[in-house]
C-alpha positions as a LaTeX table, in Angstrom:
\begin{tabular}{lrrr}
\hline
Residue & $x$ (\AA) & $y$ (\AA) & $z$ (\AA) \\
\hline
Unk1 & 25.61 & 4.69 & $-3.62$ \\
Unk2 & 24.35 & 7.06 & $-0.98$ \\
Unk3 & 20.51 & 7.02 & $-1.34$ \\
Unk4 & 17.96 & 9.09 & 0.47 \\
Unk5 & 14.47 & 8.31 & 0.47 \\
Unk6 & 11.45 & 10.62 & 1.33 \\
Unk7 & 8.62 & 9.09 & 2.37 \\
Unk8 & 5.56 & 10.10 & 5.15 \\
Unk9 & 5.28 & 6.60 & 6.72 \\
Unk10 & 7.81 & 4.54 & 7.91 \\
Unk11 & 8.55 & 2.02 & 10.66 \\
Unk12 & 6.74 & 1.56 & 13.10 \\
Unk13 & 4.01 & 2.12 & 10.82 \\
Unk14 & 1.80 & $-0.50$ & 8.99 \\
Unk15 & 0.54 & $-0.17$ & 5.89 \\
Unk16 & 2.37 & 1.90 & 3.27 \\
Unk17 & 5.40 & 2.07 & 6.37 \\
Unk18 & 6.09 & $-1.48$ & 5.45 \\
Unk19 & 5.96 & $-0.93$ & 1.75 \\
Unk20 & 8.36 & 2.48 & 2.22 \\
Unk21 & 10.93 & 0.27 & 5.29 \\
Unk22 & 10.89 & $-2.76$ & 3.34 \\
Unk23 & 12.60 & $-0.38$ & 0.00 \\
Unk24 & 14.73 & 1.07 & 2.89 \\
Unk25 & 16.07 & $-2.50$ & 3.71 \\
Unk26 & 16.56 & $-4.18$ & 0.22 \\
Unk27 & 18.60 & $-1.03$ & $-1.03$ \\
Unk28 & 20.96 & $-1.53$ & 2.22 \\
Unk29 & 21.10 & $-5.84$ & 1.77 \\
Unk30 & 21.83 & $-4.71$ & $-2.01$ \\
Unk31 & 25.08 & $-2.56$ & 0.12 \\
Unk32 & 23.85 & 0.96 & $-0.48$ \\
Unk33 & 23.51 & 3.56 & 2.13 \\
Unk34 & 20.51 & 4.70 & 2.93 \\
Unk35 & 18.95 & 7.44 & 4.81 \\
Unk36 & 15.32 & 8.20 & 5.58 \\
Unk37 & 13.29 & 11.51 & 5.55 \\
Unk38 & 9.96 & 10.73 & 6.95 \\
Unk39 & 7.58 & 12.10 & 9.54 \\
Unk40 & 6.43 & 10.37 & 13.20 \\
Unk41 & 4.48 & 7.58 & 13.35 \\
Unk42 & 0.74 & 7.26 & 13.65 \\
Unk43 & $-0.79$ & 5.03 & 10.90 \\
Unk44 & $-3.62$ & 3.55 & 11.44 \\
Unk45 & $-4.57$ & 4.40 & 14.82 \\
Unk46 & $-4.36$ & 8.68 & 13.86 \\
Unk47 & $-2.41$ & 8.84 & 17.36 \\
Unk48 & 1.48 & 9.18 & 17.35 \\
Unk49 & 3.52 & 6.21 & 18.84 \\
Unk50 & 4.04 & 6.12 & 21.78 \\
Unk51 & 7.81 & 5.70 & 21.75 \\
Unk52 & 7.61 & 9.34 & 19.67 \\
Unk53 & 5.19 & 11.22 & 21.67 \\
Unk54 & 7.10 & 13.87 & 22.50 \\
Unk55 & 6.64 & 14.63 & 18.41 \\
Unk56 & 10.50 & 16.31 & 17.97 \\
Unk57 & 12.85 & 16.32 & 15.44 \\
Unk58 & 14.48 & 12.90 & 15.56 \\
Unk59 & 17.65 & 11.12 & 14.47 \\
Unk60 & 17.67 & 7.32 & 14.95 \\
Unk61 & 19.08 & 4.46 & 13.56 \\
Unk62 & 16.67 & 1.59 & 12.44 \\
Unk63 & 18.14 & $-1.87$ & 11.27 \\
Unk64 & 20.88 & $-0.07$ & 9.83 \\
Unk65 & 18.97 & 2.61 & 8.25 \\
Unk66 & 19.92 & 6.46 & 9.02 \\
Unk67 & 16.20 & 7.89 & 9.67 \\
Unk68 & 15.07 & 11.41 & 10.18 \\
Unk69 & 11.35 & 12.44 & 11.87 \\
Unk70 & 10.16 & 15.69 & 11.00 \\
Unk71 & 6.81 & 17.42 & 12.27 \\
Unk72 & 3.37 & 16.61 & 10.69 \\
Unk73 & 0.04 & 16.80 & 11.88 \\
Unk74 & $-1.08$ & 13.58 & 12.78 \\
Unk75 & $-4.65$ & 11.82 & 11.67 \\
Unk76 & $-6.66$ & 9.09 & 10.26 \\
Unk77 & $-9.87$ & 9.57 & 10.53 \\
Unk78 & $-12.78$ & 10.37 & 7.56 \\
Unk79 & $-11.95$ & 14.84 & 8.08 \\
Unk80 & $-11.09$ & 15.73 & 4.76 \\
Unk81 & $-9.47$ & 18.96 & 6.99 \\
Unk82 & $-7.78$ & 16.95 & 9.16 \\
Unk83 & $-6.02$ & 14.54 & 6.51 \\
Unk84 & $-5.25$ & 17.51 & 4.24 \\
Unk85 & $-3.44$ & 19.19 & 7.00 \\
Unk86 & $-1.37$ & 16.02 & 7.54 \\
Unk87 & $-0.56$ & 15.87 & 4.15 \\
Unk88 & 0.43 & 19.63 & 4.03 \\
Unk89 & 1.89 & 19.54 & 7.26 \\
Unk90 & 4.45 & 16.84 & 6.14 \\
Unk91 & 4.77 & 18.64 & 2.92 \\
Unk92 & 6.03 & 21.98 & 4.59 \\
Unk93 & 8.17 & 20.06 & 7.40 \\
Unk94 & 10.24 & 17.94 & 4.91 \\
Unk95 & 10.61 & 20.29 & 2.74 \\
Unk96 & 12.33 & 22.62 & 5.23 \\
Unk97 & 14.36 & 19.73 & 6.45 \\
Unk98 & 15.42 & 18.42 & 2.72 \\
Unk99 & 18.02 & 20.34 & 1.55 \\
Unk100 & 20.32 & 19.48 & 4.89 \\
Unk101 & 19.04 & 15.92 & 5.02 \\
Unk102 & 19.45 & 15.19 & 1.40 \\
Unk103 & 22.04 & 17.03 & 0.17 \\
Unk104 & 24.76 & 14.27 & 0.23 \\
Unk105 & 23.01 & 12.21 & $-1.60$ \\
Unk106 & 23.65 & 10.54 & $-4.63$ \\
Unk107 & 20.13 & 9.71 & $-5.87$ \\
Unk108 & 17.07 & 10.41 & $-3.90$ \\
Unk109 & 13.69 & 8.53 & $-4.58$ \\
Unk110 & 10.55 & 10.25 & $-3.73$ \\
Unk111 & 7.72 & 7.61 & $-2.39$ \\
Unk112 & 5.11 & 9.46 & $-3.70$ \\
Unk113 & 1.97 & 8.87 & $-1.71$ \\
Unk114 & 0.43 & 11.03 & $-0.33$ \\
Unk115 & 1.58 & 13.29 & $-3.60$ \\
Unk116 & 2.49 & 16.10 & $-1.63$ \\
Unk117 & 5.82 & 14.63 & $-0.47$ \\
Unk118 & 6.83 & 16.17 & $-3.90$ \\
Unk119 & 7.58 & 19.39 & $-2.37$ \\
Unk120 & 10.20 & 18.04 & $-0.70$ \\
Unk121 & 11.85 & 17.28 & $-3.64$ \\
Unk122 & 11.72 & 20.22 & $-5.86$ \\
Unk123 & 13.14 & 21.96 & $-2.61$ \\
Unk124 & 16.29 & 19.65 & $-3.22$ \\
Unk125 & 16.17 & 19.72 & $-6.47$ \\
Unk126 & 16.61 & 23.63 & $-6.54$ \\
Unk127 & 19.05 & 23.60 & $-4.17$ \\
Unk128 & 21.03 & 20.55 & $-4.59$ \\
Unk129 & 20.44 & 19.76 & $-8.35$ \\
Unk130 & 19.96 & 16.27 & $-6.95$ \\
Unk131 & 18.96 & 13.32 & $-9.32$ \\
Unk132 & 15.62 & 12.05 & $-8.30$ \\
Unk133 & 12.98 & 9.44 & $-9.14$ \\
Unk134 & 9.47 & 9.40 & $-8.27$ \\
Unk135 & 7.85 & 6.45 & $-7.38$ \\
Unk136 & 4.09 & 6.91 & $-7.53$ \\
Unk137 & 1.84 & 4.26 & $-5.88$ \\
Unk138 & $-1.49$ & 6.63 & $-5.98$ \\
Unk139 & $-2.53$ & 9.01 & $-9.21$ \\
Unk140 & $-3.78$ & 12.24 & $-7.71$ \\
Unk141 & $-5.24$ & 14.32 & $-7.94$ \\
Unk142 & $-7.61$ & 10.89 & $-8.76$ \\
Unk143 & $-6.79$ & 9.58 & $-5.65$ \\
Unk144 & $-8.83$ & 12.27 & $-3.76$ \\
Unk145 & $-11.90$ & 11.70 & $-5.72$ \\
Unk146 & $-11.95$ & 8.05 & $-6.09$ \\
Unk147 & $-11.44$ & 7.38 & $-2.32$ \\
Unk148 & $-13.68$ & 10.14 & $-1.57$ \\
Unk149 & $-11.84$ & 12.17 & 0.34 \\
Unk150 & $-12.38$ & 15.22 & $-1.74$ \\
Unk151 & $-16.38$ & 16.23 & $-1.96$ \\
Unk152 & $-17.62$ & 16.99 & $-5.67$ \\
Unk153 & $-18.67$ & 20.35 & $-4.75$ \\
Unk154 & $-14.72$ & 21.03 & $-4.21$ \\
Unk155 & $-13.36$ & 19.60 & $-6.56$ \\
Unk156 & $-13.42$ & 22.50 & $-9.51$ \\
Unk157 & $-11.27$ & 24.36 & $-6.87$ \\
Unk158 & $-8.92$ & 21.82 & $-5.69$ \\
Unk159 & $-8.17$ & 19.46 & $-8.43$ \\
Unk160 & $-6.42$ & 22.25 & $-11.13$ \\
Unk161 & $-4.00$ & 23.54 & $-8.49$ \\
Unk162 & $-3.08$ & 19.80 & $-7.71$ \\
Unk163 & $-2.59$ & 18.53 & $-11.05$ \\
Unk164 & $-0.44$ & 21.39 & $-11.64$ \\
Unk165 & 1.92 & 20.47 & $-8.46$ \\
Unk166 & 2.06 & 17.03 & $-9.67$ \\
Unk167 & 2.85 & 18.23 & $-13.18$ \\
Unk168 & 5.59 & 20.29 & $-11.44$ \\
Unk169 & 6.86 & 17.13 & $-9.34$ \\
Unk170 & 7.56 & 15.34 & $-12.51$ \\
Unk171 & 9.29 & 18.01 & $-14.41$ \\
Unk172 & 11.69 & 18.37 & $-11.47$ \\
Unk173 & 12.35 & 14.43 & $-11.31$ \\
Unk174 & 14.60 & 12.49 & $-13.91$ \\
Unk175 & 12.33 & 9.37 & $-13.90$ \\
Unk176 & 9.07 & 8.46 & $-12.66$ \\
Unk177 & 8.35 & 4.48 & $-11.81$ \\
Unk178 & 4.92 & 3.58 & $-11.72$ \\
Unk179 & 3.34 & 0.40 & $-9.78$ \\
Unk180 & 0.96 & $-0.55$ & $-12.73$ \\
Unk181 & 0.86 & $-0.36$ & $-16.78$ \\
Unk182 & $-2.26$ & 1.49 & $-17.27$ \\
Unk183 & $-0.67$ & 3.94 & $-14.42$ \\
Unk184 & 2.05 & 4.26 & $-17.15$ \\
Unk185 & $-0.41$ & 4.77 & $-20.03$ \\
Unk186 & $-2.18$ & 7.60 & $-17.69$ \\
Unk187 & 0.64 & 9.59 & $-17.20$ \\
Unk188 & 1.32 & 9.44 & $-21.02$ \\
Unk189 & $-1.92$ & 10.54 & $-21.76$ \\
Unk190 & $-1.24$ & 13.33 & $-19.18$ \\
Unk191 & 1.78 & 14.40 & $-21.10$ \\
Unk192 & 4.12 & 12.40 & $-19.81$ \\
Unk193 & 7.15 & 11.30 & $-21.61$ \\
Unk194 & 7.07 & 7.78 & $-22.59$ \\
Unk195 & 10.58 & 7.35 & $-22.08$ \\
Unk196 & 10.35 & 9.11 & $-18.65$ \\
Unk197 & 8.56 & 6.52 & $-17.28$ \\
Unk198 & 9.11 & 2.92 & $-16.15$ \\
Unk199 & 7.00 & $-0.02$ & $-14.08$ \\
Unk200 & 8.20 & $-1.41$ & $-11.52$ \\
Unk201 & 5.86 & $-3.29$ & $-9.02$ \\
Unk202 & 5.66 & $-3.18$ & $-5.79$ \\
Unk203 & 7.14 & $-6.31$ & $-3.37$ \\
Unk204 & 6.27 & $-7.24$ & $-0.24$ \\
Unk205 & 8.29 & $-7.38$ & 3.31 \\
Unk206 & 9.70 & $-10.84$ & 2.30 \\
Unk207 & 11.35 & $-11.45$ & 5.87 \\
Unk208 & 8.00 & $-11.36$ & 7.37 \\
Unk209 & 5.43 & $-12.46$ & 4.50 \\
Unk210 & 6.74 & $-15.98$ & 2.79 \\
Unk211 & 5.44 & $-19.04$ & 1.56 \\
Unk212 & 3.42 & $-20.62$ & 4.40 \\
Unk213 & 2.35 & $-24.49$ & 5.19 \\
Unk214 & $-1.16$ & $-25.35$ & 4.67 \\
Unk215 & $-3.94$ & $-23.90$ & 7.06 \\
Unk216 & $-3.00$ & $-24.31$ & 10.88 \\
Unk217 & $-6.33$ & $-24.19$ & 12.57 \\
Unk218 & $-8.19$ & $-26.99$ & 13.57 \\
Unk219 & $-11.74$ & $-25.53$ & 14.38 \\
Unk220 & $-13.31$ & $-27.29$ & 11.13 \\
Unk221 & $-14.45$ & $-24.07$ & 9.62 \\
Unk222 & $-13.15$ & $-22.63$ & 6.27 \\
Unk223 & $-11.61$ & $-19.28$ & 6.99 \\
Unk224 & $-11.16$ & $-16.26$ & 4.39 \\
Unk225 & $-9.63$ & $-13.45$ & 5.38 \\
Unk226 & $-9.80$ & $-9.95$ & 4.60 \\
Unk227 & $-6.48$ & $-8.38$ & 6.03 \\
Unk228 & $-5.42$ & $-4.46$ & 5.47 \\
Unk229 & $-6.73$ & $-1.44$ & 5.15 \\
Unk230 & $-10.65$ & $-1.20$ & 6.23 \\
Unk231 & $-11.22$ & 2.05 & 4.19 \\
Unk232 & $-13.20$ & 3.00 & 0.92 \\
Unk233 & $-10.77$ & 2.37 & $-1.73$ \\
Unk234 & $-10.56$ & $-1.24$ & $-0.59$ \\
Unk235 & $-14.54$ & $-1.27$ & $-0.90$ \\
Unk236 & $-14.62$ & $-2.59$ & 2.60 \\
Unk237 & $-18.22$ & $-2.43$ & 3.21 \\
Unk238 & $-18.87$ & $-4.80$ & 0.91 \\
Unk239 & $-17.78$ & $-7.45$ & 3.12 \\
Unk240 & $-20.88$ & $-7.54$ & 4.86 \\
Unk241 & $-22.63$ & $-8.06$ & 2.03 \\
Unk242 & $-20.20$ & $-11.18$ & 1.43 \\
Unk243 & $-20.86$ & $-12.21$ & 4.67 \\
Unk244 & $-25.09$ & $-12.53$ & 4.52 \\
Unk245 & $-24.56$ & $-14.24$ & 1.25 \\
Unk246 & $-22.67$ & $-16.85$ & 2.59 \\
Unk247 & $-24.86$ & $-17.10$ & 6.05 \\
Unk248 & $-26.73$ & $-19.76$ & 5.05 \\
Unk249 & $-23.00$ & $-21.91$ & 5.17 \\
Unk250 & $-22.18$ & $-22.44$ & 8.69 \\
Unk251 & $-18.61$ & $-23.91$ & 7.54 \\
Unk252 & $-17.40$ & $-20.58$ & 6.13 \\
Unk253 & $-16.12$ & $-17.42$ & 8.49 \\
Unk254 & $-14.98$ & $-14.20$ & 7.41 \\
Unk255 & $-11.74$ & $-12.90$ & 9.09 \\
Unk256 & $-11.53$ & $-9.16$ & 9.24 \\
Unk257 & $-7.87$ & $-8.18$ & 10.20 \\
Unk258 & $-6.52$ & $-4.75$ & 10.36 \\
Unk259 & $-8.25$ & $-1.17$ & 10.47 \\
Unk260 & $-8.84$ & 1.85 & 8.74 \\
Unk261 & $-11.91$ & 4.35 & 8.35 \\
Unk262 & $-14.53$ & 2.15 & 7.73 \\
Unk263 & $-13.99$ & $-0.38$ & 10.72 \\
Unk264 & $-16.64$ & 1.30 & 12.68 \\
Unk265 & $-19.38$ & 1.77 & 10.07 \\
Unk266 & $-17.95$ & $-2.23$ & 8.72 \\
Unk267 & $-18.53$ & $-3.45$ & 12.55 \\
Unk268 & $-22.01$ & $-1.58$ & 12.91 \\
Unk269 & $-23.16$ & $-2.77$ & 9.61 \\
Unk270 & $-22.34$ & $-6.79$ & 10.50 \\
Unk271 & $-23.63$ & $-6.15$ & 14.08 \\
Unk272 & $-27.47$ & $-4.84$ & 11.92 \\
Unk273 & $-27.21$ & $-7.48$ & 9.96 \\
Unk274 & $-26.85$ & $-9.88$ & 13.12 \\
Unk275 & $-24.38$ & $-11.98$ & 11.59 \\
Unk276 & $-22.06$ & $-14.46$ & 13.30 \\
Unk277 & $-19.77$ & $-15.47$ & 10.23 \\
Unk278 & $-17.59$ & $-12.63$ & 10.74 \\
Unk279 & $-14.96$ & $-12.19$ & 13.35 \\
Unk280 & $-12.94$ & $-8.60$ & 13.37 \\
Unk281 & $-9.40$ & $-9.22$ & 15.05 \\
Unk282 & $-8.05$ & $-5.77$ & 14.78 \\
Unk283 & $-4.59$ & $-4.68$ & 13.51 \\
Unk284 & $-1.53$ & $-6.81$ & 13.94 \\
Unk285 & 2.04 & $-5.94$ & 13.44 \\
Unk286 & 3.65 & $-6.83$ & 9.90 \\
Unk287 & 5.99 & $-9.41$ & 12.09 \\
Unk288 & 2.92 & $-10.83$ & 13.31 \\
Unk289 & 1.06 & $-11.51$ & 9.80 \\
Unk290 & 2.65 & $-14.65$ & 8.81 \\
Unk291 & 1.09 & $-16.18$ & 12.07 \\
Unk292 & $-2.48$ & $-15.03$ & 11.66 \\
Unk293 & $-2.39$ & $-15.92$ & 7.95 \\
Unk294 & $-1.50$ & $-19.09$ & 8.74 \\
Unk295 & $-4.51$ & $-20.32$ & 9.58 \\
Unk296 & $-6.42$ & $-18.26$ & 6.63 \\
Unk297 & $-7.47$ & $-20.81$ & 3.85 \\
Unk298 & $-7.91$ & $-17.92$ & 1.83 \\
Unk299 & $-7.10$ & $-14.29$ & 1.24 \\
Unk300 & $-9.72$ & $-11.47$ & $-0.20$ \\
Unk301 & $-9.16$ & $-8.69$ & $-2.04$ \\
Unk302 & $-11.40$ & $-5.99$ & $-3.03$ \\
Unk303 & $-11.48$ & $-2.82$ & $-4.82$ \\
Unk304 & $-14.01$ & $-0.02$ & $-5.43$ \\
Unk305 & $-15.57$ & 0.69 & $-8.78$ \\
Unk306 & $-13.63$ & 3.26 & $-10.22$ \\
Unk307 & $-11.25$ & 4.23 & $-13.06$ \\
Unk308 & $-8.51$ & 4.80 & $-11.02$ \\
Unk309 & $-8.81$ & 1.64 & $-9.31$ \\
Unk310 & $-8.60$ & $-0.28$ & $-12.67$ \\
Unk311 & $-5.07$ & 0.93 & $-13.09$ \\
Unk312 & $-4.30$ & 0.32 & $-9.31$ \\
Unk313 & $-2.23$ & $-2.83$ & $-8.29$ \\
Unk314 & $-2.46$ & $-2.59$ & $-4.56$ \\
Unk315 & 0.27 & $-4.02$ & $-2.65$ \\
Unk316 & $-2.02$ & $-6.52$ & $-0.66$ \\
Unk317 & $-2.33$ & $-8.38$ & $-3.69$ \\
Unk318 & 1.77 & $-9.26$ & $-3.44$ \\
Unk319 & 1.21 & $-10.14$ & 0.01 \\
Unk320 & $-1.57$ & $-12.71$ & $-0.48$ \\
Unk321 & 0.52 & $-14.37$ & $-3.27$ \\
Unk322 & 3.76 & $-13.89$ & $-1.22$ \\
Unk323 & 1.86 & $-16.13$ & 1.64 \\
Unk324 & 1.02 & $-18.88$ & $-1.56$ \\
Unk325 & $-2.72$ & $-18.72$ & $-0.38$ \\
Unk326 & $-5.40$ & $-18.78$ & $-3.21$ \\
Unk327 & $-7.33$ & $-15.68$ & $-3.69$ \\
Unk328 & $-10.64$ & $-14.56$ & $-3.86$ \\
Unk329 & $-10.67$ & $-10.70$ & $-5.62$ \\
Unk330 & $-13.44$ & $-8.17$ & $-6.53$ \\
Unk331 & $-11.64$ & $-6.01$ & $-8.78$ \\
Unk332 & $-10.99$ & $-5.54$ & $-12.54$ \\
Unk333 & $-8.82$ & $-3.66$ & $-14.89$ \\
Unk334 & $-4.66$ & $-4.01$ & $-14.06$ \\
Unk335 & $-5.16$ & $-5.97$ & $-10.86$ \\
Unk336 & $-7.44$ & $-8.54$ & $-12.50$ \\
Unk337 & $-4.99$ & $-8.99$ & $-14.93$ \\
Unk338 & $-2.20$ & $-10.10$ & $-12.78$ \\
Unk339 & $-4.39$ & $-12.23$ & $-10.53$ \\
Unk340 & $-5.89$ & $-14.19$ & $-13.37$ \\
Unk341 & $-1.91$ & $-14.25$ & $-15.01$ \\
Unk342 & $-1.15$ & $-15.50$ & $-11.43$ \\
Unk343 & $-3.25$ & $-18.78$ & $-11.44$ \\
Unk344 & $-4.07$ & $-18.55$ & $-8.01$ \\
Unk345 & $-7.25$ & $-16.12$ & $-8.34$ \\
Unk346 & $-10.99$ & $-16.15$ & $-8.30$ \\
Unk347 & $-11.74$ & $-12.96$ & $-9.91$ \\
Unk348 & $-15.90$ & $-11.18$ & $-10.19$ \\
Unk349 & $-16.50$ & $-7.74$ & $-11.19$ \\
Unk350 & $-16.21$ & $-4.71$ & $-8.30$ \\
Unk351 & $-19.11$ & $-4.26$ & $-6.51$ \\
Unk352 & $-20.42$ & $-8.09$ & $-6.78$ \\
Unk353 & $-20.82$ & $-9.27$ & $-3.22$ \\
Unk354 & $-22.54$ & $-12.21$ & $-4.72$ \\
Unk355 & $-20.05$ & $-12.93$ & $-6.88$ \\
Unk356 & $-17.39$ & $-12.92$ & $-4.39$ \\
Unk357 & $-19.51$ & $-14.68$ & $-2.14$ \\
Unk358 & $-19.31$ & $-17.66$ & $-4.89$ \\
Unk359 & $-15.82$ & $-17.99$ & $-5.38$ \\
Unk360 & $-15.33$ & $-18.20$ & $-1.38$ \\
Unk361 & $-17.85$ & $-21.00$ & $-1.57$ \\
Unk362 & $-15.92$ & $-22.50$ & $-4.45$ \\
Unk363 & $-12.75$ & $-22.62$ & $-2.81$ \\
Unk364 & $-14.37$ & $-23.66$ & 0.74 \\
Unk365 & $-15.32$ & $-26.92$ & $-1.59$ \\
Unk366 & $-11.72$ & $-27.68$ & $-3.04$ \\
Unk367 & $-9.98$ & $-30.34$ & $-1.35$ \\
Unk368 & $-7.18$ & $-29.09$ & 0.51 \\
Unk369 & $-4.46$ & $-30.68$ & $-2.15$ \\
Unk370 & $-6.28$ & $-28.64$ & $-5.04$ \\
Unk371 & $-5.82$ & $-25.15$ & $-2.63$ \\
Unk372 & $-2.42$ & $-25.97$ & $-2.03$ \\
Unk373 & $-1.77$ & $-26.16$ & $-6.23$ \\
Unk374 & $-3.57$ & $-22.67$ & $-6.27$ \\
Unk375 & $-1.28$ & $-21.00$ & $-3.40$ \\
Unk376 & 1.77 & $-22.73$ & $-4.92$ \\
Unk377 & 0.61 & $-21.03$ & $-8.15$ \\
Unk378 & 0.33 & $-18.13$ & $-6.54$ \\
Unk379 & 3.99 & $-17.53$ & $-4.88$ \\
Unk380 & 5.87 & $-18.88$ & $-7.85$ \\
Unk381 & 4.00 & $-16.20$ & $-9.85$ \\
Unk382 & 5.34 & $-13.65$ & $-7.14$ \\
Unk383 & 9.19 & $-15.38$ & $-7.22$ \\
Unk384 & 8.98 & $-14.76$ & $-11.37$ \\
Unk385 & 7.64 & $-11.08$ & $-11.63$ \\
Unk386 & 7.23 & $-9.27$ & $-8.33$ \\
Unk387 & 9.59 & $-10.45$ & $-6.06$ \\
Unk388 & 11.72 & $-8.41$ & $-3.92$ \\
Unk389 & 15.12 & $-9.30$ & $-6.07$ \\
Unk390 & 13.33 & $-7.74$ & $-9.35$ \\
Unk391 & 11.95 & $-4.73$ & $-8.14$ \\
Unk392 & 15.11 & $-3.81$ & $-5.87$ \\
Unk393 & 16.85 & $-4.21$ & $-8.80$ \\
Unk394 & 14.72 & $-2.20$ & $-10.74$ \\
Unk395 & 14.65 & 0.38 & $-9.00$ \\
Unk396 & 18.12 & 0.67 & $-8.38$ \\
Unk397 & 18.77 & 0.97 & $-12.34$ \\
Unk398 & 16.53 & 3.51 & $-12.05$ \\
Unk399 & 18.34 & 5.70 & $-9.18$ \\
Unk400 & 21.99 & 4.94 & $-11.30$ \\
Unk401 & 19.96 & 5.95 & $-14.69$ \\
Unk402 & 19.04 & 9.18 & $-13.31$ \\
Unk403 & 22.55 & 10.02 & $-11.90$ \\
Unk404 & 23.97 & 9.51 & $-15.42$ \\
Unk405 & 20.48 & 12.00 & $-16.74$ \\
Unk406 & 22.79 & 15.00 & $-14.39$ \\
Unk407 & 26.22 & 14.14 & $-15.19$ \\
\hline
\end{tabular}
């Protein structure tokens, strides 16, 4: 099958890139040909890659892959301006590019965050008649809101015309796969056909991120580490809080790896609170993770207090339990679920620095054969139910179902 994919970040990119490359590669492995609409790389820093500086049109060949860079604003920063007009940017580019691109498809699958890569499709669509799947990893217009991105005293005007784009993207597509169930039941409620819509998880980039030995640093200290996004969804600044809880433990560090919006504010916050159980290390390339993780002897996830977030299975949670490293989560709803399901979890409530601050001190107080039970837990949950071979698979079905919807 000849498969196109549209998605905004790719390789080089961290982040959702590795999410949207590592799709790329398991379709190809699974002997499909693939080819790549995407735009040039500059997640997180906001800056484009040096190796695409010169920001034009470009046709290269990654790992096998057949990838295409189109034009798009690039930023990362807290501008709600600036980050709409990457979105749009991407939006417009693509969907200039997409009918030549795509056209010889067989299936494409839209990789649907930021939303507005939808455009790109129903431009196909109308011209091509292409079969399509959407694979949504963020609600939005929710998304907006809930990350706040989008201030309240916007959002009468901007929301309505969004939700009826969205509406539009899945009319045009023959399937939509969600990452979560109660993404599935939202949608429904929305007015989405039941039988339009299937989960399928998210995996992680299994050649990089895979079941790793017990801790390999020999400092003494207990380290858990926060690695991904630094932004407001994640509920990063809660970390400090975390962090003066546990001062009083001089055996526990937190390990801050990666960036995002709130790095700054997250850095200025610890450096007020004049606390030296946290060590920021900076973003580190997805070939380089398995290496720092290694010496993690636990992983922390987090997630704000929202609605959306309860139906919100973000893909660091794979990771974590990809690496077989227990896990200490502030979240609830969906992702809750599967940690608990998982056996390798501590899970408190959103928002509960204290309670989060507990299960690290738990776990810091397991002997090191108990952890080891927890992680194994952990990565034989992630072999059984959201593996790479299962949602590939998945996936694919989904592509070949909606070839058979336009024949």
């Amino acid at each position: 099958m000849k498969i196109g994919i549209v998605c905004q970040w790719y390789e080089p990119e961290t982040g959702s890139g590795t999410v949207t490359t590592s799709i790329a590669h398991s379709f190809r492995r699974l002997g499909h040909s693939v080819r790549v609409l995407t735009g040039f790389p500059h997640y997180p820093t906001g800056k484009i890659h040096p190796n695409y500086a010169d920001s034009v049109p470009k046709h290269e060949i990654l790992s096998g892959i057949d990838v295409r860079r189109t034009w798009e604003y690039p930023s990362h920063d807290d501008s709600m301006l600036k980050r709409g007009w990457t979105f749009a940017s991407f939006a417009l580019s693509s969907a200039g590019k997409a009918p030549s691109i795509l056209g010889s498809a067989d299936a494409v699958l839209l990789y649907s965050t930021p939303a507005t890569i939808g455009l790109a499709g129903i431009v196909a669509r109308l011209r091509h008649r292409l079969p399509m799947v959407l694979y949504i990893q963020d609600l939005w217009p929710e998304t907006l809101t809930a990350s706040g991105m989008l201030p309240p005293w916007l959002s009468p005007l901007v929301v309505p015309p969004i939700r009826a784009f969205c509406h539009a993207v899945y009319n045009a597509c023959d399937l939509i796969c969600v990452t979560s169930p109660g993404m599935a039941t939202a949608l429904e409620k929305s007015g989405v056909p039941a039988d339009k819509i299937r989960f399928v998880p998210n995996w992680t980039t299994e050649q990089y991120i895979y079941e790793l030995p017990q801790p390999a640093n020999t400092d003494g200290l207990f380290h858990a580490m926060y690695a991904g996004n630094i932004g407001v969804p994640q509920n990063a600044m809660m970390l400090a809080d975390v962090a003066l809880h546990l001062r009083d433990d001089p055996s526990i560090v937190i390990d801050i790896v990666g960036d995002g919006t709130e790095r700054e504010r997250l850095e200025s916050r610890v450096r007020e609170l004049g606390l030296d159980n946290v060590v920021f290390h900076g973003p580190k390339p997805i070939e380089e993770m398995a290496q720092t993780v290694s010496w993690s002897h636990c992983q922390l996830v987090m997630l704000r207090d929202d609605p959306l977030f309860e139906i919100t299975l973000p893909s660091k949670i794979q990771a974590s339990l990809a690496f077989g490293r227990p896990i200490a989560a502030s979240v609830s709803g969906d992702a809750a679920k599967i940690l608990r399901e998982s056996g390798a979890a501590l899970v408190t409530n959103p928002n509960d620095p204290a309670g989060l601050a507990n299960s690290i001190r738990h776990l810091a107080h397991l002997s090191d054969p108990d952890l080891r039970s927890m992680g194994k837990q952990g990565r034989d949950f992630y072999d059984s139910h959201l593996s790479e071979k299962n949602g590939a698979s998945a996936l694919i079905d989904a592509l070949q179902y909606a070839i058979e919807c336009q024949g």
